[in-house]
Amino acid sequence: MLRYRFNSVSLLSVIAVALLPLAVSESINLPPPSPDPFADPRNDPYNPLRYIASNVATSVALSLYSLTTLALLLNTYMYGAKYMLAMPLGGVGYCIGLCLRYGLHKDPRSTSLYIPQYMFIVLSPCAFIAAVYVLLGRLATHLNAGRHLVVPARRVTLVFVASDFTTFLIQATGGGMASSRNLEMRNTGSKIFLAGLSIQLASFISFTSLLLLWAFRVYKYDKTIWQRDVILGKPLIRDWRVLFCTMLVSCVGIL
């Protein structure tokens, strides 16, 4: 119950910060808007995107993300992997952000559409990163190879997910401020967002190094675990090393 309340309060705080620029931007003096919002979007101060969102590109991206998210949800349900819920939930958030771009195509000056669109698309990858953090601790425990981790397996998830959540809040704050029509606040928000992104990058580089070091130690000092699934006669798709390589590819892609 306490955890639920904490998460609810944190989520409400993020939403409040994101909507803050709406109230602030109303008091900023701007030149009168041009009658046609589609005439010159690049130089339109009322258009936060500075371009007209393409429905075709949005539809292609939404289709790909929807199919991937659906597959993740089905696998999470079929295998009872509740600990991986962050991954499909991040996909759902990203899809919501893409759907909001249809509204921006019709009304490119809508700040009330732009802010949630921006937050969902930019911050949803934090959930993908959290899922990778959770997976390492689970994999090390499953293989009984937690002793090869620099950080205890139980604390890997706690430490890195806490870091991810903290940087999420920083980026949400910066993202909300960067959505303002106030140039000074927008610049400040961009700097805060980049600071959060930099901290998250440093945290993820540390995690990737931890992952590589753990695999190296297993390979060097525990040949039995390294070749465990080959010895058990499992097919390649069920070899834990394939999962490790997939995690590594994900890490490289995120970096």
mmCIF file with all atom_site columns, C-alpha atoms in Angstrom, residues 65-66 68-70 72-73 84-98 119-131 168:
data_model
loop_
_atom_site.group_PDB
_atom_site.id
_atom_site.type_symbol
_atom_site.label_atom_id
_atom_site.label_alt_id
_atom_site.label_comp_id
_atom_site.label_asym_id
_atom_site.label_entity_id
_atom_site.label_seq_id
_atom_site.pdbx_PDB_ins_code
_atom_site.Cartn_x
_atom_site.Cartn_y
_atom_site.Cartn_z
_atom_site.occupancy
_atom_site.B_iso_or_equiv
_atom_site.pdbx_formal_charge
_atom_site.auth_seq_id
_atom_site.auth_comp_id
_atom_site.auth_asym_id
_atom_site.auth_atom_id
_atom_site.pdbx_PDB_model_num
ATOM 1  C CA . TYR A 1 65  ? 5.272  -0.494 -31.924 1.00 0.00 ? 65  TYR A CA 1
ATOM 2  C CA . SER A 1 66  ? 1.738  -1.857 -31.470 1.00 0.00 ? 66  SER A CA 1
ATOM 3  C CA . THR A 1 68  ? 5.816  -5.438 -30.761 1.00 0.00 ? 68  THR A CA 1
ATOM 4  C CA . THR A 1 69  ? 3.978  -4.343 -27.613 1.00 0.00 ? 69  THR A CA 1
ATOM 5  C CA . LEU A 1 70  ? 1.211  -6.878 -28.218 1.00 0.00 ? 70  LEU A CA 1
ATOM 6  C CA . LEU A 1 72  ? 5.478  -8.549 -25.362 1.00 0.00 ? 72  LEU A CA 1
ATOM 7  C CA . LEU A 1 73  ? 2.157  -8.522 -23.487 1.00 0.00 ? 73  LEU A CA 1
ATOM 8  C CA . MET A 1 84  ? 9.064  -7.824 -17.294 1.00 0.00 ? 84  MET A CA 1
ATOM 9  C CA . LEU A 1 85  ? 5.884  -5.715 -17.313 1.00 0.00 ? 85  LEU A CA 1
ATOM 10 C CA . ALA A 1 86  ? 7.958  -2.545 -17.600 1.00 0.00 ? 86  ALA A CA 1
ATOM 11 C CA . MET A 1 87  ? 8.791  -3.445 -21.206 1.00 0.00 ? 87  MET A CA 1
ATOM 12 C CA . PRO A 1 88  ? 5.216  -3.742 -22.592 1.00 0.00 ? 88  PRO A CA 1
ATOM 13 C CA . LEU A 1 89  ? 4.029  -0.838 -20.420 1.00 0.00 ? 89  LEU A CA 1
ATOM 14 C CA . GLY A 1 90  ? 6.747  1.302  -21.960 1.00 0.00 ? 90  GLY A CA 1
ATOM 15 C CA . GLY A 1 91  ? 5.508  0.198  -25.371 1.00 0.00 ? 91  GLY A CA 1
ATOM 16 C CA . VAL A 1 92  ? 1.932  1.171  -24.468 1.00 0.00 ? 92  VAL A CA 1
ATOM 17 C CA . GLY A 1 93  ? 3.158  4.598  -23.347 1.00 0.00 ? 93  GLY A CA 1
ATOM 18 C CA . TYR A 1 94  ? 5.066  5.077  -26.589 1.00 0.00 ? 94  TYR A CA 1
ATOM 19 C CA . CYS A 1 95  ? 1.999  4.092  -28.626 1.00 0.00 ? 95  CYS A CA 1
ATOM 20 C CA . ILE A 1 96  ? -0.103 6.640  -26.726 1.00 0.00 ? 96  ILE A CA 1
ATOM 21 C CA . GLY A 1 97  ? 2.464  9.303  -27.581 1.00 0.00 ? 97  GLY A CA 1
ATOM 22 C CA . LEU A 1 98  ? 2.326  8.340  -31.258 1.00 0.00 ? 98  LEU A CA 1
ATOM 23 C CA . MET A 1 119 ? 6.404  13.145 -22.372 1.00 0.00 ? 119 MET A CA 1
ATOM 24 C CA . PHE A 1 120 ? 5.128  9.747  -23.524 1.00 0.00 ? 120 PHE A CA 1
ATOM 25 C CA . ILE A 1 121 ? 7.534  9.436  -26.459 1.00 0.00 ? 121 ILE A CA 1
ATOM 26 C CA . VAL A 1 122 ? 10.652 10.774 -24.740 1.00 0.00 ? 122 VAL A CA 1
ATOM 27 C CA . LEU A 1 123 ? 10.158 9.120  -21.338 1.00 0.00 ? 123 LEU A CA 1
ATOM 28 C CA . SER A 1 124 ? 8.750  5.708  -22.334 1.00 0.00 ? 124 SER A CA 1
ATOM 29 C CA . PRO A 1 125 ? 12.257 4.343  -23.125 1.00 0.00 ? 125 PRO A CA 1
ATOM 30 C CA . CYS A 1 126 ? 12.988 4.681  -19.378 1.00 0.00 ? 126 CYS A CA 1
ATOM 31 C CA . ALA A 1 127 ? 10.674 1.688  -18.924 1.00 0.00 ? 127 ALA A CA 1
ATOM 32 C CA . PHE A 1 128 ? 12.617 -0.300 -21.540 1.00 0.00 ? 128 PHE A CA 1
ATOM 33 C CA . ILE A 1 129 ? 15.845 0.413  -19.660 1.00 0.00 ? 129 ILE A CA 1
ATOM 34 C CA . ALA A 1 130 ? 14.245 -0.613 -16.344 1.00 0.00 ? 130 ALA A CA 1
ATOM 35 C CA . ALA A 1 131 ? 13.262 -3.972 -17.864 1.00 0.00 ? 131 ALA A CA 1
ATOM 36 C CA . PHE A 1 168 ? 12.981 9.900  -15.230 1.00 0.00 ? 168 PHE A CA 1
#
